[in-house]
Short mmCIF file of C-alpha atoms and ligand atoms in Angstrom, two decimals:
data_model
loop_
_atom_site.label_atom_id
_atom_site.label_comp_id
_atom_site.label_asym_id
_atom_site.label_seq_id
_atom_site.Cartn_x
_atom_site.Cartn_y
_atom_site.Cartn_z
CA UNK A 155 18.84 -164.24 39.60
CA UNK A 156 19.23 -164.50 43.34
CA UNK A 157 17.41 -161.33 44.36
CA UNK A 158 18.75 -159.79 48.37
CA UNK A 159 15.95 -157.28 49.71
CA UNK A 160 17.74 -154.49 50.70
CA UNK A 161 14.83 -152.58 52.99
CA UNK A 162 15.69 -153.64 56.56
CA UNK A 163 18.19 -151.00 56.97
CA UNK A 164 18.49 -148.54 59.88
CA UNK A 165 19.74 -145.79 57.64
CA UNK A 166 15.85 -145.33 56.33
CA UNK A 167 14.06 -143.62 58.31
CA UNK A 168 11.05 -146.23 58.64
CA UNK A 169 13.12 -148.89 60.06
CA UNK A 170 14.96 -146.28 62.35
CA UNK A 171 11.61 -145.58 63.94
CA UNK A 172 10.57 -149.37 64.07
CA UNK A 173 13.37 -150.23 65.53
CA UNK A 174 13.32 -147.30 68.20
CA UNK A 175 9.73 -148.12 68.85
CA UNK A 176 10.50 -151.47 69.19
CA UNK A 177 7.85 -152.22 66.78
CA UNK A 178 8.43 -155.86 65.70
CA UNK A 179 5.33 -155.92 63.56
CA UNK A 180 6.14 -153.13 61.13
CA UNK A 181 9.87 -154.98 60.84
CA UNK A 182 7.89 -157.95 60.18
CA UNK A 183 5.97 -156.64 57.57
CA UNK A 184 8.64 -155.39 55.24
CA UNK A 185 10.43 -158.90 55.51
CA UNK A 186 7.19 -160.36 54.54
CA UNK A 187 6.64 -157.84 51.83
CA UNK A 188 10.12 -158.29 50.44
CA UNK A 189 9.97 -162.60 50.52
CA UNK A 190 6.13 -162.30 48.79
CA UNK A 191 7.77 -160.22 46.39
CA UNK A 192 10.25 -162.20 45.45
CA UNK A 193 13.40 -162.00 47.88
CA UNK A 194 15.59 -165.19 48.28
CA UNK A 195 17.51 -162.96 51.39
CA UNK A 196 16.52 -160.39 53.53
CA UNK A 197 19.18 -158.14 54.28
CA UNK A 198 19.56 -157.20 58.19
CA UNK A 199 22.06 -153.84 58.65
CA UNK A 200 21.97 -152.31 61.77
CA UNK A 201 24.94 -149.85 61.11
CA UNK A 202 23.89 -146.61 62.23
CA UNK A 203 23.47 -147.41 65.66
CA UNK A 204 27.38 -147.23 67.01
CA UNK A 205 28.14 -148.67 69.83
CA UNK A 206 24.97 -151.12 69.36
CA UNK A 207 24.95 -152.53 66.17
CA UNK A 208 25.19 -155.73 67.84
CA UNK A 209 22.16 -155.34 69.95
CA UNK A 210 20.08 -153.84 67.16
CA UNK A 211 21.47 -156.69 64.58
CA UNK A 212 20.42 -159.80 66.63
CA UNK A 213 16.67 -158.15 67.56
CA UNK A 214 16.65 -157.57 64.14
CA UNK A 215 17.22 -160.85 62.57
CA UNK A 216 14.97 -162.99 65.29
CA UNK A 217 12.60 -160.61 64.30
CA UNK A 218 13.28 -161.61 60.24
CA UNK A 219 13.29 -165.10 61.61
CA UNK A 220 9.70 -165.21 62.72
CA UNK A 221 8.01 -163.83 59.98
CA UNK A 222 9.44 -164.91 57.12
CA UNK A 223 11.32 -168.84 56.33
CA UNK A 224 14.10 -167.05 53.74
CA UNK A 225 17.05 -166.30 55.41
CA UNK A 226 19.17 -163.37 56.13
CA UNK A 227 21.71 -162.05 54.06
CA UNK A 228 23.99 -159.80 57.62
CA UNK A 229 25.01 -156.64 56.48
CA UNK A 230 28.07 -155.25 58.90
CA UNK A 231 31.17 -154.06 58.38
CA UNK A 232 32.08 -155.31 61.81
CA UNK A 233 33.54 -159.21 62.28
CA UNK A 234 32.07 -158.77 66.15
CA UNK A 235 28.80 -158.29 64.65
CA UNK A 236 28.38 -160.88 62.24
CA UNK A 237 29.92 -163.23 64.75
CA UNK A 238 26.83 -161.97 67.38
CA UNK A 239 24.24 -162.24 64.32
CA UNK A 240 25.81 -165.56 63.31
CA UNK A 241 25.28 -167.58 66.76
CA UNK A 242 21.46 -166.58 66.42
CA UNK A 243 20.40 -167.08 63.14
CA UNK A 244 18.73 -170.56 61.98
CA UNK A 245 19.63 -171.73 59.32
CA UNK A 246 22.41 -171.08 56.89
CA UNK A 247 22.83 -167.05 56.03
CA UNK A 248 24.62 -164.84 53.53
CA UNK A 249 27.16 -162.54 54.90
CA UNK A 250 27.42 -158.84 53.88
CA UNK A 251 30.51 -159.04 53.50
CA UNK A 252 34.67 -159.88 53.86
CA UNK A 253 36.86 -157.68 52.27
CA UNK A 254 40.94 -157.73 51.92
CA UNK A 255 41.14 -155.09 54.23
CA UNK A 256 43.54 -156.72 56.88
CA UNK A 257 41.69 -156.57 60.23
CA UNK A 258 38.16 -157.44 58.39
CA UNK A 259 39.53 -160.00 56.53
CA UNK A 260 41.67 -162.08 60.11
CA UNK A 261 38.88 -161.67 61.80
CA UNK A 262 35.75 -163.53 59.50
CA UNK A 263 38.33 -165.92 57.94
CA UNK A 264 37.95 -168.25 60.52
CA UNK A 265 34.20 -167.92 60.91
CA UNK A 266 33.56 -168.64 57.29
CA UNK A 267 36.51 -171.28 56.59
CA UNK A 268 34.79 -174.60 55.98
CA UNK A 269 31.15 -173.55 56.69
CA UNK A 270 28.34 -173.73 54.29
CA UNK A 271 27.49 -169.92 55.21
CA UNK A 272 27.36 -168.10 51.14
CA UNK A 273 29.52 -164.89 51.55
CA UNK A 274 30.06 -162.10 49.56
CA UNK A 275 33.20 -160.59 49.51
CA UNK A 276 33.67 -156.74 49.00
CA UNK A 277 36.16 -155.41 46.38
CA UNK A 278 37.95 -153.11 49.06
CA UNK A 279 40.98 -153.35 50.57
CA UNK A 280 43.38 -151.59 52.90
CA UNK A 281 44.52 -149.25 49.73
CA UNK A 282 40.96 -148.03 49.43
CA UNK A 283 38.37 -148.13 46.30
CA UNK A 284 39.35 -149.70 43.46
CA UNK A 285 38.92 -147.59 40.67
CA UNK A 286 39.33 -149.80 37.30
CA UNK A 287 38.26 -153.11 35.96
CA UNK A 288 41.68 -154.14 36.73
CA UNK A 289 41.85 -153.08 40.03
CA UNK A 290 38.27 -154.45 40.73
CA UNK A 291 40.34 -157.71 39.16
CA UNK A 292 42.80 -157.65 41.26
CA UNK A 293 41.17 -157.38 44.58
CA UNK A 294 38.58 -160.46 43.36
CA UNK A 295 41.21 -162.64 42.44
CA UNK A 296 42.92 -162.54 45.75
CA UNK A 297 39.62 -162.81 48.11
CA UNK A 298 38.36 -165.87 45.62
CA UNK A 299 41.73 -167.66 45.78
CA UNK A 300 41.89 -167.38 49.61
CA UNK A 301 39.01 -168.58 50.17
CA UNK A 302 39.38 -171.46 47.99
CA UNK A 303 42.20 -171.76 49.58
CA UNK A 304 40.48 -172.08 53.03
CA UNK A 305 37.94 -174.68 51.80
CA UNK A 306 35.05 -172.33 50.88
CA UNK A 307 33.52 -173.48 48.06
CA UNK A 308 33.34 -171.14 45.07
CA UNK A 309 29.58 -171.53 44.36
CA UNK A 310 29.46 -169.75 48.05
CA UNK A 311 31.21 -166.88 46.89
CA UNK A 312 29.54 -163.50 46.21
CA UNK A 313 32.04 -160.85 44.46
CA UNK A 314 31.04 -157.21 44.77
CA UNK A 315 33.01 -155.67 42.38
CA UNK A 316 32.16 -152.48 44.34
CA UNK A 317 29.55 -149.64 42.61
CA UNK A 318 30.75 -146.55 42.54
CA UNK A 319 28.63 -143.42 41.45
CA UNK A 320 29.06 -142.50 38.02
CA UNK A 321 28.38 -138.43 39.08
CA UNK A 322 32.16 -138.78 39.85
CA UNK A 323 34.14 -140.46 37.38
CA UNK A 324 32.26 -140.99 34.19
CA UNK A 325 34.04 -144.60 33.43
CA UNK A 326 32.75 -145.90 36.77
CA UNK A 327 29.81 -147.43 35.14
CA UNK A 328 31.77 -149.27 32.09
CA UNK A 329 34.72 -150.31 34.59
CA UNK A 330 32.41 -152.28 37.10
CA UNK A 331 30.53 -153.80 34.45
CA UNK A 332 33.83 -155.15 32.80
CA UNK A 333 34.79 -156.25 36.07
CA UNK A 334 31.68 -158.70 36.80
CA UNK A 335 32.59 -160.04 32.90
CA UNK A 336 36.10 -160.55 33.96
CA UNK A 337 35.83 -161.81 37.12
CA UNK A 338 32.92 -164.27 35.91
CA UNK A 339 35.31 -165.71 33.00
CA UNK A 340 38.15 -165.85 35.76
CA UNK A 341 36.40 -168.01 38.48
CA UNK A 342 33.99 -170.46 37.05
CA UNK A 343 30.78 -171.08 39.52
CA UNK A 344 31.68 -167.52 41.81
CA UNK A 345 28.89 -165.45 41.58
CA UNK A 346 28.85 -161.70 41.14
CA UNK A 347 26.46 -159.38 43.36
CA UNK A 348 25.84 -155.35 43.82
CA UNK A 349 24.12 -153.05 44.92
CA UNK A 350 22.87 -150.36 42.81
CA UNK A 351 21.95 -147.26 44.69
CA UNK A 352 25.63 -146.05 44.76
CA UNK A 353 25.62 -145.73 40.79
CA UNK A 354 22.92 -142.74 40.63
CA UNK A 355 24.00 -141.15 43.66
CA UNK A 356 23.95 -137.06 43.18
CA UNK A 357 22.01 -137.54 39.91
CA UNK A 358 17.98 -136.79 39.50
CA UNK A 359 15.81 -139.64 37.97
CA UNK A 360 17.70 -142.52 40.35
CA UNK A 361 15.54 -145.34 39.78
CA UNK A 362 15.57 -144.93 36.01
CA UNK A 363 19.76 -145.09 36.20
CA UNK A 364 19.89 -147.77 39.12
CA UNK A 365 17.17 -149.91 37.08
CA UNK A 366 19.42 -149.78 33.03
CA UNK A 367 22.32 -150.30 35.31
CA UNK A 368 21.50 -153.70 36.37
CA UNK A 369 19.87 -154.93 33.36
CA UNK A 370 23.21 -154.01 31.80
CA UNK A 371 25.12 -155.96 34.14
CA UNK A 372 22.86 -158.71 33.43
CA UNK A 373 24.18 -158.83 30.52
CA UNK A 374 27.95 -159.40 31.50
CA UNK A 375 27.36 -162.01 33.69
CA UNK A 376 25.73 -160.49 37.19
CA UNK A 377 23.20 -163.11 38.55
CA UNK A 378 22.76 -161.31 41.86
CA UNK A 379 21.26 -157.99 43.19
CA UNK A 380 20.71 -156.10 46.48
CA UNK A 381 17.82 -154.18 45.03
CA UNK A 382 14.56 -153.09 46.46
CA UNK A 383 11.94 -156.08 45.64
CA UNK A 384 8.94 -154.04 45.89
CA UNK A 385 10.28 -151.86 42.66
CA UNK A 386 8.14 -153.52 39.94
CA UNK A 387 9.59 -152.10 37.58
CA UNK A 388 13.46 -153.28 38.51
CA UNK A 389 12.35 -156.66 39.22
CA UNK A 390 10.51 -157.07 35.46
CA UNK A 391 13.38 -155.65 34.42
CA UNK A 392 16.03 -158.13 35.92
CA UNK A 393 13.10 -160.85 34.68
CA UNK A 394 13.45 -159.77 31.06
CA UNK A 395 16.97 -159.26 30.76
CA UNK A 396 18.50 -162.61 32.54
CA UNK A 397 16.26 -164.02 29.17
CA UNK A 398 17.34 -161.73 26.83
CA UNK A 399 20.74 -162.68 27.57
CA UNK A 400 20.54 -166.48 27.21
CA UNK A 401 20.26 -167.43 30.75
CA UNK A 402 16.54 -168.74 30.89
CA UNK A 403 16.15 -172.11 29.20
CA UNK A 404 13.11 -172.11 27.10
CA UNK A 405 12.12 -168.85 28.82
CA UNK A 406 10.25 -170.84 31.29
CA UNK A 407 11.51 -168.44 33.85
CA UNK A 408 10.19 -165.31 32.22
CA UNK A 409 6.43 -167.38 31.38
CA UNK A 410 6.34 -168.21 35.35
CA UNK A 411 7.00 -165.03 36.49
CA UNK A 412 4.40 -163.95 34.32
CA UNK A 413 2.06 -166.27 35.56
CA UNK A 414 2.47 -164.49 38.96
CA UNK A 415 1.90 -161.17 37.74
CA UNK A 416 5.44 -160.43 38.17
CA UNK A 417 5.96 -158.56 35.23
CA UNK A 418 3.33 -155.91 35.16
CA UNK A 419 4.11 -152.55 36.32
N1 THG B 681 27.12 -153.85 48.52
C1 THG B 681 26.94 -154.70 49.55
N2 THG B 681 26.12 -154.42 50.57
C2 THG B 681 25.46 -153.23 50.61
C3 THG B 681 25.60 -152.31 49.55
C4 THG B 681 26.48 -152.64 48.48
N3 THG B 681 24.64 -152.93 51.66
C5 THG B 681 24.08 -151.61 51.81
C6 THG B 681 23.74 -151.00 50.46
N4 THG B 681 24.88 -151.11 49.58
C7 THG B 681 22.53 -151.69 49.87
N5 THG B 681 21.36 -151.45 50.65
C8 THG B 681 20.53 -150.33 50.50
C9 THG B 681 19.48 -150.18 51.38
C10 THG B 681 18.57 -149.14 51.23
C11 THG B 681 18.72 -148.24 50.18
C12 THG B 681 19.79 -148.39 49.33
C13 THG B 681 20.69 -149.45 49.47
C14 THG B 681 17.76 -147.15 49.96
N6 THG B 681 16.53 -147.48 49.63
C15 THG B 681 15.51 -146.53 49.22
C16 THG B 681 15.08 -145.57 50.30
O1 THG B 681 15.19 -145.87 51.47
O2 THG B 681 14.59 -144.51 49.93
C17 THG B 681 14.29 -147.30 48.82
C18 THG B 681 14.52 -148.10 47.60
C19 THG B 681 13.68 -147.66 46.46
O3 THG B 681 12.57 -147.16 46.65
O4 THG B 681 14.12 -147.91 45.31
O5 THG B 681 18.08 -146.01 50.00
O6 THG B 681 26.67 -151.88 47.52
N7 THG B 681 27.60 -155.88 49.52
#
């Protein structure tokens, strides 16, 4: 399971101070918290400060950069920004993410088109959220073939199918999790990615929700997760069920992440 730490994020309130503070150290600390813990990316969003997400973004990731030797996964809706973040990261990042909507889609084409960067790309498009499996479907099988198409390998593709929460439309739950079996079936060596907190949005008890929800999707095929690595309890979770469902030869995975107290709560 390729596990994306999901705490350096300007909408939460500790990294909003850090970063208006200017307080490289506490930044520091939660990428170093998140890698120790198990994080393969940090994720770097800068998206509540308009007009400087760019700014923000690049102070962001250097700051990443000199504490910790994973790199970042760059979380922005906006092609300007990843290009910014792009030309000052070292080393090869994830980024958060392409969609088919038309003016995201023209503008990181070209940056991702034959580069080794891994990208995820977002199950939205100009026509809004998809709401089914099929939709979800749909959208995937376009951005994968594209891509393809514009010599990015398929083991560098991550598909959101796109989380919805289930407080709205009680299928939402089944219909993304039939999309990541679908679109895994479709596209042999994509990968499938999420993130969870949009599931249990409006509900009480989040974590319990957000944590079944992935082990469930485990189970049809997700094998990566922008989660929260300091949640013990999500991360034994996502340790137990990747073995449960057949994907942990000789469960020497599970055994070593016992061995490092990883499974504990
Ligand atoms: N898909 C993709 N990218 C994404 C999302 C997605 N990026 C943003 C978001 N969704 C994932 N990132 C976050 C970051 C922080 C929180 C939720 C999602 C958050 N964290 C808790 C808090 O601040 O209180 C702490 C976590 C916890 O304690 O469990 O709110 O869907 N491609």
């Amino acid at each position: 399971m390729l596990i994306v730490g999901e705490l350096i994020n300007s909408s939460r309130k500790a990294i909003k101070e850090a970063v208006d503070a200017e307080d490289a150290e506490a930044i520091k600390k939660i990428a170093i918290d998140q890698y120790e813990n198990g994080a393969n990316y940090i994720d770097v969003n800068a998206g509540t400060y308009v007009g400087k997400e760019d700014k923000y973004m690049k102070w962001l990731i250097s700051t990443v950069q000199e504490a910790v030797e994973v790199p970042c996964c760059i979380d922005s809706p906006d092609p300007k920004v990843v290009e910014a973040a792009l030309e000052l990261h070292k080393g090869t990042p994830m980024i958060n993410s392409i969609s088919l909507e038309k003016e995201r889609w023209d503008a990181l084409l070209p940056v991702v088109a034959g580069s080794d960067v891994k990208i995820i790309a977002l199950c939205m498009s100009d026509s809004g959220m998809p709401e089914t499996k099929d939709d979800r479907l749909s959208i995937a099988s376009d951005l994968v073939n594209d891509l393809v198409k514009n010599n990015v390998p398929v083991e560098n593709i991550y598909v959101d199918p796109l989380v919805q929460p289930i407080s709205t439309n009680d299928s939402y739950g089944i219909e993304f999790m039939n999309a990541v079996e679908a679109i895994m079936a479709e596209f042999p060596g994509v990968h499938t990615i999420c993130g969870l907190s949009n599931i249990s949005y409006g509900l009480p008890e989040r974590k319990l929700l957000n944590q079944t929800f992935v082990v469930m999707a485990i189970c049809k095929g997700l094998d990566s997760a922008i989660i929260n690595p300091l949640d013990r309890r999500m991360v034994a979770g996502i340790h137990a069920a990747e073995t449960l469902a057949g994907r942990d030869e000789y469960c020497s995975n599970y055994l070593m992440a016992y061995r490092e107290q990883k499974l504990s709560l």
